Short mmCIF file of C-alpha atoms and ligand atoms in Angstrom, two decimals:
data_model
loop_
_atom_site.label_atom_id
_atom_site.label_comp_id
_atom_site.label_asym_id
_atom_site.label_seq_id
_atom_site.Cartn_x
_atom_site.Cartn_y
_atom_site.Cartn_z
CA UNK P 1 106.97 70.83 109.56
CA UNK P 2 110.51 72.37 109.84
CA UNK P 3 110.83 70.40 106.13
CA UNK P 4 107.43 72.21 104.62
CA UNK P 5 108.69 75.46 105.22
CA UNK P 6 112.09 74.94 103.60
CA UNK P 7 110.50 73.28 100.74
CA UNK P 8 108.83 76.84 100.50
CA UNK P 9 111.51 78.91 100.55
CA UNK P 10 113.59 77.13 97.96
CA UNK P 11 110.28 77.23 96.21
CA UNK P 12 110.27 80.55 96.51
CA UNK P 13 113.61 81.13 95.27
CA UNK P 14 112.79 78.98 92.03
CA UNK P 15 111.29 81.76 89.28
CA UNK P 16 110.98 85.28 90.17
CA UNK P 17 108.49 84.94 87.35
CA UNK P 18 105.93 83.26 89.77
CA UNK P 19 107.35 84.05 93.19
CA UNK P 20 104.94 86.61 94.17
CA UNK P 21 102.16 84.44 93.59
CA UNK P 22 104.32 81.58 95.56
CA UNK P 23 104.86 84.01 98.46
CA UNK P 24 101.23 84.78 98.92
CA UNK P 25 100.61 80.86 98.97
CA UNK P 26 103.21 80.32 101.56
CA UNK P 27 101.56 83.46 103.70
CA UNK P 28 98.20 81.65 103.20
CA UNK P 29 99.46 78.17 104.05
CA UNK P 30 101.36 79.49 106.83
CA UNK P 31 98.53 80.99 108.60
CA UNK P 32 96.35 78.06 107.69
CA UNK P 33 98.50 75.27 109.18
CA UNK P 34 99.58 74.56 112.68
CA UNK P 35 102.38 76.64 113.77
CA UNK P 36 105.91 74.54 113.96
CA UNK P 37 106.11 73.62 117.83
CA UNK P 38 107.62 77.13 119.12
CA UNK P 39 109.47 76.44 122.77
CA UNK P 40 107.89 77.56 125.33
CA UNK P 41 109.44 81.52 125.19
CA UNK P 42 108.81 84.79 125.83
CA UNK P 43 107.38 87.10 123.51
CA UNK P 44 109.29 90.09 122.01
CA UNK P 45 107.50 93.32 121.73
CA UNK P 46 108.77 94.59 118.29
CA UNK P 47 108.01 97.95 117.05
CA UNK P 48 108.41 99.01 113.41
CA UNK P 49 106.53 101.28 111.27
CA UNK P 50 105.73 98.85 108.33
CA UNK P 51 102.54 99.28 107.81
CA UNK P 52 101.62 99.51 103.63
CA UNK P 53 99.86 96.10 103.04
CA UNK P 54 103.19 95.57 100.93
CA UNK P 55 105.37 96.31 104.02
CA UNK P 56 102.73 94.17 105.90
CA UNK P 57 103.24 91.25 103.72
CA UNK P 58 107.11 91.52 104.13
CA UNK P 59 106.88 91.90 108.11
CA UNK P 60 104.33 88.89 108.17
CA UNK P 61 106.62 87.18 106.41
CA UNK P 62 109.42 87.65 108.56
CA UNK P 63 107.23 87.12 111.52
CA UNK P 64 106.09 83.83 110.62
CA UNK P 65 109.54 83.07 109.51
CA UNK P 66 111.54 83.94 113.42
CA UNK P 67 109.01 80.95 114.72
CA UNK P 68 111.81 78.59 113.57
CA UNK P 69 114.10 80.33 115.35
CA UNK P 70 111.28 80.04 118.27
CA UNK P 71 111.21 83.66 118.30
CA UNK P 72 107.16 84.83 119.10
CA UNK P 73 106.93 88.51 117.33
CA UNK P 74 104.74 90.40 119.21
CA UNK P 75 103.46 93.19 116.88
CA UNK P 76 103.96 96.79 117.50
CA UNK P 77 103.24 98.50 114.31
CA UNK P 78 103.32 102.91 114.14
CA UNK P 79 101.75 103.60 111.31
CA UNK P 80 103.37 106.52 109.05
CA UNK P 81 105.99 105.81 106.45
CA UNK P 82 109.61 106.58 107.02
CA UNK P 83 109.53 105.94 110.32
CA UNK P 84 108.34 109.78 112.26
CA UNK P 85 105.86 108.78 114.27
CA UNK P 86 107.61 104.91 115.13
CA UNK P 87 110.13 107.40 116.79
CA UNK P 88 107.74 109.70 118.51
CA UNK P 89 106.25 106.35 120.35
CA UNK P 90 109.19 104.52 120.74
CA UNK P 91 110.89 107.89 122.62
CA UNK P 92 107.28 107.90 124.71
CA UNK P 93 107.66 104.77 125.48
CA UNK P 94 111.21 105.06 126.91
CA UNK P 95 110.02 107.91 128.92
CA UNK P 96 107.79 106.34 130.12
CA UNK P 97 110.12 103.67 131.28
CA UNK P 98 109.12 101.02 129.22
CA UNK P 99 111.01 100.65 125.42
CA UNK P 100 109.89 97.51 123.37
CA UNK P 101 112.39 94.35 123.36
CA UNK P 102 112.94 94.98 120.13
CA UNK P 103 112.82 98.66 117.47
CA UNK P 104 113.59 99.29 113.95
CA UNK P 105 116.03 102.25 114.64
CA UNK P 106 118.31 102.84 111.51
CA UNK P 107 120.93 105.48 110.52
CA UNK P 108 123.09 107.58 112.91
CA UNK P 109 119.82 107.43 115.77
CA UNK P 110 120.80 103.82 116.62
CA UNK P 111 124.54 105.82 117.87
CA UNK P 112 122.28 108.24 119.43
CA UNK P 113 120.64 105.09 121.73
CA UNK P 114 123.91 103.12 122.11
CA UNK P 115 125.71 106.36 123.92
CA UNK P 116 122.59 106.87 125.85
CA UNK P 117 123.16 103.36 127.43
CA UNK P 118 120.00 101.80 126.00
CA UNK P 119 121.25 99.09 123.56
CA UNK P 120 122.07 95.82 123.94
CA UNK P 121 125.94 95.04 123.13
CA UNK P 122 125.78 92.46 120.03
CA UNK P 123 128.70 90.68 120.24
CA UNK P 124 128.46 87.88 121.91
CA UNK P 125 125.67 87.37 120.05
CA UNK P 126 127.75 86.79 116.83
CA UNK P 127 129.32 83.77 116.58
CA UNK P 128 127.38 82.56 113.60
CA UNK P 129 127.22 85.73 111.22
CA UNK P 130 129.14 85.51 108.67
CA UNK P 131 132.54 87.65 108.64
CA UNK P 132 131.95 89.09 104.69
CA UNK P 133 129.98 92.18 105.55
CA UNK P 134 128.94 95.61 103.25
CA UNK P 135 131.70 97.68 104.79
CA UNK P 136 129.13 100.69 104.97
CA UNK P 137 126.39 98.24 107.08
CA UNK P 138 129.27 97.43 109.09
CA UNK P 139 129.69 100.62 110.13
CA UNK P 140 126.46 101.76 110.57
CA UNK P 141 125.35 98.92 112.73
CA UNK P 142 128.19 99.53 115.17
CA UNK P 143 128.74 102.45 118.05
CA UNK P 144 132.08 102.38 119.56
CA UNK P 145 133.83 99.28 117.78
CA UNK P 146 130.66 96.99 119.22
CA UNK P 147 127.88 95.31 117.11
CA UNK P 148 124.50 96.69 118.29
CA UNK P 149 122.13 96.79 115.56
CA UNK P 150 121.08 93.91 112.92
CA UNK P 151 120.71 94.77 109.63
CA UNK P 152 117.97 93.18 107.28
CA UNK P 153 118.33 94.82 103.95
CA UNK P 154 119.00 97.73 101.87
CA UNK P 155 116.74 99.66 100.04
CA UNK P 156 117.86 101.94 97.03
CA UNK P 157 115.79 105.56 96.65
CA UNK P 158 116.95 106.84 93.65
CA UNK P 159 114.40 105.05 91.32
CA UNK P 160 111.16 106.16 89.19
CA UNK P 161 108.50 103.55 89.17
CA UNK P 162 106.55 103.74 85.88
CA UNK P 163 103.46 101.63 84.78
CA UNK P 164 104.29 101.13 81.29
CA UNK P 165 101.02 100.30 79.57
CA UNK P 166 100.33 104.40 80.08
CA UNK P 167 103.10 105.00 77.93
CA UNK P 168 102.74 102.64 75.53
CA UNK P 169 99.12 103.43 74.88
CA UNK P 170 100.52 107.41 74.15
CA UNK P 171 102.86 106.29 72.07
CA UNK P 172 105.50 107.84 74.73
CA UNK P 173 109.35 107.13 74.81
CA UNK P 174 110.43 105.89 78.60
CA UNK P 175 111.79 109.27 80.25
CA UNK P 176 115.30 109.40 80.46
CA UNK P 177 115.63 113.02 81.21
CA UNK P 178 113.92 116.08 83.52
CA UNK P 179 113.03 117.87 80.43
CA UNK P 180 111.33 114.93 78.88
CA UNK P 181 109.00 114.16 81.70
CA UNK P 182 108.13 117.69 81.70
CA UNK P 183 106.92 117.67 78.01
CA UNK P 184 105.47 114.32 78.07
CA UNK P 185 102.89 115.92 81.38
CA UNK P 186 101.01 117.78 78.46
CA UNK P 187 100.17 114.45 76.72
CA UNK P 188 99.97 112.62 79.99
CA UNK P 189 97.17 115.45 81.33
CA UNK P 190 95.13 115.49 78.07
CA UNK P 191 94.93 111.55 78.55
CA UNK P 192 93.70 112.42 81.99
CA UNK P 193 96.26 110.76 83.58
CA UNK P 194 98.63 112.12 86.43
CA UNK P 195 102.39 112.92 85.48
CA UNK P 196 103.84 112.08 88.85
CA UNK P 197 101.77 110.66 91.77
CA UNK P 198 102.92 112.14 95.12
CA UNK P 199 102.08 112.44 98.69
CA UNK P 200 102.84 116.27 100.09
CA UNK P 201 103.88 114.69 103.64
CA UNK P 202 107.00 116.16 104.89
CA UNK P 203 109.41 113.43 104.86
CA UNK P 204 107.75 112.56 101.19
CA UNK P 205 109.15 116.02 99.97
CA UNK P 206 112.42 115.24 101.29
CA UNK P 207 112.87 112.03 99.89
CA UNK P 208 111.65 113.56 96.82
CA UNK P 209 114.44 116.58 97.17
CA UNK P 210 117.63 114.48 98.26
CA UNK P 211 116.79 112.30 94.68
CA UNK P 212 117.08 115.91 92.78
CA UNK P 213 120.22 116.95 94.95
CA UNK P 214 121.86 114.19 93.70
CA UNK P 215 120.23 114.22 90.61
CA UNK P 216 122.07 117.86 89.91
CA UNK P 217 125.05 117.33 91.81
CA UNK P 218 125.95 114.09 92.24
CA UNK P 219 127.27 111.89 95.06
CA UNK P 220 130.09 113.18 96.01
CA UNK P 221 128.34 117.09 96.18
CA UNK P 222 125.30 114.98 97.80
CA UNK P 223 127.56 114.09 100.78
CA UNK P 224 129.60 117.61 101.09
CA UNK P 225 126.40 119.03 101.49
CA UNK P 226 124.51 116.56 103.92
CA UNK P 227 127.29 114.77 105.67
CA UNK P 228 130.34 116.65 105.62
CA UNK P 229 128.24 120.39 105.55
CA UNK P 230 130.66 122.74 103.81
CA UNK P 231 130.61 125.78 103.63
CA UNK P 232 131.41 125.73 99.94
CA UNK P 233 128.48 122.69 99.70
CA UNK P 234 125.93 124.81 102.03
CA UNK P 235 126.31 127.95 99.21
CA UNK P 236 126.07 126.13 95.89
CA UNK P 237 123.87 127.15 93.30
CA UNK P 238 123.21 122.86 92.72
CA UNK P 239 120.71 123.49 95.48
CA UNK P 240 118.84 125.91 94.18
CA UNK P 241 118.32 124.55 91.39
CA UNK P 242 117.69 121.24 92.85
CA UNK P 243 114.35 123.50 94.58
CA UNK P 244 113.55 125.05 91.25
CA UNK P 245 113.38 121.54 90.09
CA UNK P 246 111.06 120.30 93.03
CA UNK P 247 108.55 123.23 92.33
CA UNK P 248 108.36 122.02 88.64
CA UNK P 249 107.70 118.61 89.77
CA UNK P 250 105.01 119.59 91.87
CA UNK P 251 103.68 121.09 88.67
CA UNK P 252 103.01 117.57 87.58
CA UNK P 253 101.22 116.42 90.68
CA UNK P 254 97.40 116.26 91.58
CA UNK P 255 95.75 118.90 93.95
CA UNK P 256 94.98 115.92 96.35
CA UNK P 257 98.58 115.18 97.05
CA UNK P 258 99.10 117.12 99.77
CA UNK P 259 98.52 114.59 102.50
CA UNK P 260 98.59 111.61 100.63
CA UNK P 261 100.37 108.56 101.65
CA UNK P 262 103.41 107.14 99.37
CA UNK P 263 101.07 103.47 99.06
CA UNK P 264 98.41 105.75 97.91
CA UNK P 265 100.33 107.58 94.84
CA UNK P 266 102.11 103.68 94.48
CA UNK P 267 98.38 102.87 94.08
CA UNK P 268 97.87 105.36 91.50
CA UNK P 269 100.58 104.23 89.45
CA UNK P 270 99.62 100.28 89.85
CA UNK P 271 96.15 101.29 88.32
CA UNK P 272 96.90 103.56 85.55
CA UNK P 273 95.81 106.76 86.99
CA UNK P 274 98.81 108.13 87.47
CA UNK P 275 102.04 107.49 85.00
CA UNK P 276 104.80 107.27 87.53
CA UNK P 277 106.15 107.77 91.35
CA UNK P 278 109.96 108.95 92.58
CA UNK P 279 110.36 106.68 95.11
CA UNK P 280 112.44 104.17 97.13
CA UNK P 281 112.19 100.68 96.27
CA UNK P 282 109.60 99.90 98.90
CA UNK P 283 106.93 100.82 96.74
CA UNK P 284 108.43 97.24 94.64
CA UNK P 285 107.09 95.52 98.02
CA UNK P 286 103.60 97.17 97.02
CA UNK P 287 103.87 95.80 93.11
CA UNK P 288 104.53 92.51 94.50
CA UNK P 289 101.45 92.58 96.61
CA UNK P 290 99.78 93.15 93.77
CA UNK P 291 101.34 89.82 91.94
CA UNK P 292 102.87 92.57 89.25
CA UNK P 293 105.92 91.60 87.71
CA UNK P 294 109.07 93.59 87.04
CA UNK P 295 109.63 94.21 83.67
CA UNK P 296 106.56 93.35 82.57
CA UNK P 297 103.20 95.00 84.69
CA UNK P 298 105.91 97.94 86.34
CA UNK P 299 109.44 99.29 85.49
CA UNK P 300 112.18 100.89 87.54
CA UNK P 301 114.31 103.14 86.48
CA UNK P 302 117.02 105.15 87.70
CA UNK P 303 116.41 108.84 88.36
CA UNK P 304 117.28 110.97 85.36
CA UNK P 305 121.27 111.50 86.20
CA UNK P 306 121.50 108.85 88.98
CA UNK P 307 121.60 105.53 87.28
CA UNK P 308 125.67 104.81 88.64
CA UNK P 309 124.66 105.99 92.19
CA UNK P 310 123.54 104.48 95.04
CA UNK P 311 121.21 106.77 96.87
CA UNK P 312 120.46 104.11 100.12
CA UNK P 313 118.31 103.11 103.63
CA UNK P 314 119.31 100.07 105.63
CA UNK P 315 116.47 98.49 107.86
CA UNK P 316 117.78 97.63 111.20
CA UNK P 317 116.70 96.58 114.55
CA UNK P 318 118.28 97.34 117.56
CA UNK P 319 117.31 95.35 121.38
CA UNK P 320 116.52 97.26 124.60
CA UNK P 321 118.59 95.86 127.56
CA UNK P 322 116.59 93.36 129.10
CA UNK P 323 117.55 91.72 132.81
CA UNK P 324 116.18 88.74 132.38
CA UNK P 325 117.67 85.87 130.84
CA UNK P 326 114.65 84.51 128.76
CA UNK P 327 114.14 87.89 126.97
CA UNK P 328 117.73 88.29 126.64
CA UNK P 329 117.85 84.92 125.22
CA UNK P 330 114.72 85.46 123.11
CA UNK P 331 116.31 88.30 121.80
CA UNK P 332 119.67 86.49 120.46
CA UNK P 333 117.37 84.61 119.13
CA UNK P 334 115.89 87.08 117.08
CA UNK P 335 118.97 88.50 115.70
CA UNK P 336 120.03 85.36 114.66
CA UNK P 337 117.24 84.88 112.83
CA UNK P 338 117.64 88.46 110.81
CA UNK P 339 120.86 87.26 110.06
CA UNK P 340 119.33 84.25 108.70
CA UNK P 341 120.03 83.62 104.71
CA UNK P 342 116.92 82.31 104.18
CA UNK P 343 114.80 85.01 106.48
CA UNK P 344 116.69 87.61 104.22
CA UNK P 345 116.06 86.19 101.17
CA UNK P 346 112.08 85.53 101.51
CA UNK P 347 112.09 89.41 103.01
CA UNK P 348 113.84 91.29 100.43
CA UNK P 349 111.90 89.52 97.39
CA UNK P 350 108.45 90.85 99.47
CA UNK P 351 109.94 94.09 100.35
CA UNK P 352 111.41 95.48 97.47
CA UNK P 353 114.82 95.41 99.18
CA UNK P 354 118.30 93.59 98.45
CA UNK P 355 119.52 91.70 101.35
CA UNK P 356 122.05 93.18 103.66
CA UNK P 357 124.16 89.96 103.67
CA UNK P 358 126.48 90.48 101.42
CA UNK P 359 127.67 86.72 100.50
CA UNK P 360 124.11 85.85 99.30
CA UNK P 361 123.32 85.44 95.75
CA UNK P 362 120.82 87.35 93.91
CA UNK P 363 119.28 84.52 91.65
CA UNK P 364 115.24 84.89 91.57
CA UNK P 365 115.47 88.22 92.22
CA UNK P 366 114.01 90.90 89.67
CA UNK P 367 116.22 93.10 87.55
CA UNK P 368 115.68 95.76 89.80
CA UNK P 369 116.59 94.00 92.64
CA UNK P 370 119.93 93.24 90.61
CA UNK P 371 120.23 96.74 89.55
CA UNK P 372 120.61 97.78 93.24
CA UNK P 373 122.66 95.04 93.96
CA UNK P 374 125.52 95.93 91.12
CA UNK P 375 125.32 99.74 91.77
CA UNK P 376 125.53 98.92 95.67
CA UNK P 377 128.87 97.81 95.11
CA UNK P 378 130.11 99.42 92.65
CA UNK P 379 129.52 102.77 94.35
CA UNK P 380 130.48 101.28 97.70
CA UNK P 381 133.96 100.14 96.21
CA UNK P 382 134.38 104.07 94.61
CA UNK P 383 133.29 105.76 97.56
CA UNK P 384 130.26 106.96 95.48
CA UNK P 385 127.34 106.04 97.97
CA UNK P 386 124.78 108.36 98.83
CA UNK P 387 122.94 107.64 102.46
CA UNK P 388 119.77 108.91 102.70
CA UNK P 389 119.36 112.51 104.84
CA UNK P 390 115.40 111.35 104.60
CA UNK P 391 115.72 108.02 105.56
CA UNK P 392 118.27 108.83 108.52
CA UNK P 393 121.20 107.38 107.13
CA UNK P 394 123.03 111.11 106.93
CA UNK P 395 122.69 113.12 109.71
CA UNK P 396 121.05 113.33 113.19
CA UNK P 397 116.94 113.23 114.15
CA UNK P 398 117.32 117.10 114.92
CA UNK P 399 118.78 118.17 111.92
CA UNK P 400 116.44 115.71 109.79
CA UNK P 401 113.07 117.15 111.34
CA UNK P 402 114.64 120.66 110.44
CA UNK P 403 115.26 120.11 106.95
CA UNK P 404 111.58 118.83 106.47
CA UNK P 405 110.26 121.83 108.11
CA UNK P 406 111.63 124.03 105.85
CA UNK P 407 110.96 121.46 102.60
CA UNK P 408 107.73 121.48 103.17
CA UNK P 409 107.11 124.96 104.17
CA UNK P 410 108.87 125.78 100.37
CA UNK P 411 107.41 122.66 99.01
CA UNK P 412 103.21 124.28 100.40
CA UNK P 413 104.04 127.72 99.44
CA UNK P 414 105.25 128.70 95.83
CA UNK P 415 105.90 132.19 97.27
CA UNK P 416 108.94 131.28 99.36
CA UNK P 417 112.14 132.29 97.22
CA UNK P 418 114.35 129.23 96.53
CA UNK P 419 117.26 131.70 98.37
CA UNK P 420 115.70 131.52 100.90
CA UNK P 421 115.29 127.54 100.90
CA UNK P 422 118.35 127.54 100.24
CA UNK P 423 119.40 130.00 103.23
CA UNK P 424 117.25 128.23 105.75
CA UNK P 425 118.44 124.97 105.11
CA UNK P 426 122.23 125.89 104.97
CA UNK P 427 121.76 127.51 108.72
CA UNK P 428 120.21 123.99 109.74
CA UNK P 429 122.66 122.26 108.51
CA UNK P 430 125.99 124.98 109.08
CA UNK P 431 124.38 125.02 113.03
CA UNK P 432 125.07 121.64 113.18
CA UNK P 433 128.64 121.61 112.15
CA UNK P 434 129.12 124.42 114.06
CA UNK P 435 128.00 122.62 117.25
CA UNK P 436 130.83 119.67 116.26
C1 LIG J 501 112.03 103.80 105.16
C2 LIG J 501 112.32 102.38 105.54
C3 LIG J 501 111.67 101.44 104.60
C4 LIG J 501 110.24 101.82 104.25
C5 LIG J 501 110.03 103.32 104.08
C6 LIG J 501 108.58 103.76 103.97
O1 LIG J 501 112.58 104.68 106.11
O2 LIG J 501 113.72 102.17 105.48
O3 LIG J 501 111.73 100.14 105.10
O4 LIG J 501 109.40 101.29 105.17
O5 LIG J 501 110.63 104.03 105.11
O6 LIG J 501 107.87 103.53 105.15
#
C-alpha cells in the first residue's frame, strides 16, 4: 500500500499540465481504498480554518497523507477565511481548559502562546528536518531560540487573478497599471461583467489595503509603517493615497460584495462573471479544484507596482502540551510529517502555496508557483519582504483587529475622510509602539 501512494505522488509531480486532474484521482482512490494499516494511536484534534472546497481539498490531502506517518487527523475545521473566528474558538477552547492537540496559529500569535506557556518545545522533535531553512520561517517559527511551530508553506498576497477569456473576448490588453484597470471597468460594465470581484468582510478589506500600501510605497515603507511604526511612516501621505485608491477600487465592485466570501468572488472570476480578484494565492487552490490550468483557463499577475516584492503568509501549526506520552508521541509524529518533502509537495500544488522547505525543487509546479518561489528569495536575500499585517505575519492580534475596524468602517462609509483613516489607524498603530 505504502508503494501505491508513492507511485501517486511522483505521479503527481510528473506534469503540472495534468496534476490537478491526478490529484483529484488520488483523493478519490484514497478514500475508496483501504486505509494503509495506521498503528494503533491516538487521534489528534487539529483545528484550522480551511474551509473553501479548494482549502478542503488541500487539508484532505494532507490528512490522508499524515496516515503514513500513522498520524489519525481528527478534524476541527472554523469556518471563516483568514483565520478570525479559528482564533475566537481556539481562545474558547483554552478557556475553557481544553485547546486542541494540534492549531494552525501563524505570525507573531504563535510568540504570544509560547510566552504564555502553552506550546510544546520542538526541539527534540527535530532530528530529521533538514538544517537549510528560509531564514524568515526560521524565525517566525521560533520564540526564545526554541523551535515551536511547523511550517507548511508560504503563500504570496500580492497577486491579481484574472480569467483571461473576458479579456480576450473585449479585445482588452492584460492590466499592468491602476489607471488601466480603471478605464478598462467602463468596457468591462457595458459587457456586464464585474471589474473586480470582492468580499466587503473586514479582514478582506485589509488584505485588499496592505496590497495598495505596498503597491504605493513599497516594501521597505510597507514595513516602517506596519512593523517598525514610525512616526515619519504613521504621517505619510503614501497612506492616504493608498485609501483614495481602495475607495476607487470599490468603485469597481458589485453591490453584493459586502459580505461575500473571498471563494465566492474566486467563483466569480472562475465563471466569467467577474474579470478579476486581488488576492493571495489561495484562491490558486480554488482554480485547481476546478481542474483550471495556469496560464491557460486563469492568470496571475503581480499587483500593479509589486511584481519584485514579496508580500507573504506562512501556514503553521503549533502543539498544545500534552502529558501523556501517546499524544505527545502522536504529535512528533505529526510534525514530522509537515516536514515531510513529499506531504509539502502534494499540499502546496492543491493549495496554491510554495512549500516552506526551502531545499525542495519546484519542478511540476505552475509558473505562478515559480514566480513566488524566485521573488521569495530574491526579496528575502535584499531584505525586501513584506509580511502580511492581514494575515498576522506583522504585528500583534490586538493591533490587527484594530486596523480592520477602522478599514472597514472607511471601506462601508464613503463619508469618512481618508485623514481621518489615516489618523485612526496611525493612533492604533503609534499606541502600540508606544506601549514597547
Ligand atoms: C490565510 C491563510 C491561508 C488561507 C487564507 C484564507 O490567513 O494563511 O492558508 O487559508 O487565510 O482563508
Amino acid at each position: 500500500m505504502k508503494e501505491f501512494y508513492g507511485i501517486c505522488r511522483v505521479m503527481i509531480g510528473k506534469k503540472q499540465a495534468v496534476q490537478s486532474m491526478k490529484l483529484g484521482l488520488v483523493i478519490l482512490l484514497l478514500t475508496l481504498l483501504p486505509l494503509p494499516s495506521v498503528q494503533a494511536t491516538t487521534p489528534l484534534d487539529v483545528l484550522h480554518w480551511w474551509t473553501s472546497p479548494g482549502e478542503h481539498r488541500a487539508a484532505e490531502v494532507l490528512r490522508q497523507d499524515l496516515l503514513q506517518h500513522s498520524v489519525i487527523w481528527q478534524d476541527h475545521a472554523v469556518p471563516g477565511g483568514g483565520g478570525d473566528s479559528a482564533m475566537a474558538v481556539l481562545k474558547a477552547q483554552v478557556i475553557a481548559g481544553s485547546p486542541p492537540d494540534v492549531a494552525q496559529i501563524i505570525g507573531p500569535n504563535i510568540g504570544e502562546w509560547a510566552n504564555l506557556g502553552y506550546l510544546q518545545p520542538l526541539d527534540e522533535w527535530t532530528a530529521n528536518w533538514p538544517d537549510d531553512w528560509h531564514r524568515t520561517l526560521d524565525e517566525l517559527t521560533r520564540f526564545n531560540g526554541e523551535r515551536v511551530a511547523v511550517p507548511i508553506s508560504i503563500h504570496r498576497i500580492n497577486w491579481m487573478w484574472l480569467n483571461p477569456q473576458v479579456y480576450q473576448e473585449l479585445g482588452l490588453s492584460l492590466p499592468t497599471s491602476w489607471s488601466q484597470i480603471m478605464r478598462d471597468a467602463e468596457t468591462l460594465r457595458d459587457a456586464g461583467i464585474t471589474p473586480l470581484a470582492h468580499g466587503g468582510q473586514p479582514w478582506q478589506v485589509a488584505t485588499l489595503f496592505e496590497t495598495l500600501l505596498l503597491s504605493v510605497g513599497g516594501p521597505e515603507f510597507y514595513r516602517d509603517y506596519f512593523v517598525y511604526r514610525t512616526p515619519e511612516a504613521l504621517a505619510d501621505s503614501r497612506v492616504e493615497e493608498a485609501l483614495h485608491l481602495l475607495r476607487d477600487l470599490k468603485t469597481l465592485m458589485d453591490d453584493e460584495m459586502q459580505n461575500r466570501e473571498w471563494q465566492e468572488a474566486s467563483r466569480m472570476v472562475i465563471e466569467g462573471e467577474a474579470a478579476m480578484q486581488i488576492m493571495g494565492d489561495w484562491v490558486k487552490g480554488e482554480f485547481v479544484a476546478h481542474s483550471m490550468e495556469a496560464g491557460q483557463d486563469f492568470l496571475c499577475m503581480p499587483v500593479p507596482g509589486t511584481a519584485q516584492h514579496h508580500l507573504y503568509s506562512v501556514d503553521t501549526f503549533v502543539f498544545f502540551q500534552r502529558e501523556d506520552d501517546e499524544t505527545r508521541a502522536a504529535q512528533a509524529r505529526f510534525a514530522e510529517g509537515i516536514m515531510d518533502s513529499n506531504t509539502q509537495r502534494l499540499f502546496s500544488l492543491q493549495k496554491g502555496t510554495i512549500p516552506a522547505r526551502a531545499d525542495l525543487s519546484l519542478a511540476g509546479f505552475d509558473d505562478c508557483a515559480q514566480t513566488s518561489a524566485h521573488v521569495f528569495r530574491e526579496a528575502e536575500a535584499t531584505g525586501l519582504l513584506a509580511p502580511s499585517m492581514a494575515h498576522s505575519m506583522a504585528t500583534t492580534p490586538g493591533v490587527e483587529s484594530a486596523l480592520f475596524h477602522v478599514l472597514h468602517r472607511f471601506f462601508r462609509d464613503d463619508d469618512i475622510p481618508v485623514t481621518t483613516a489615516r489618523e485612526q489607524m496611525a493612533r492604533v498603530l503609534g499606541a502600540l509602539r508606544d506601549h514597547e
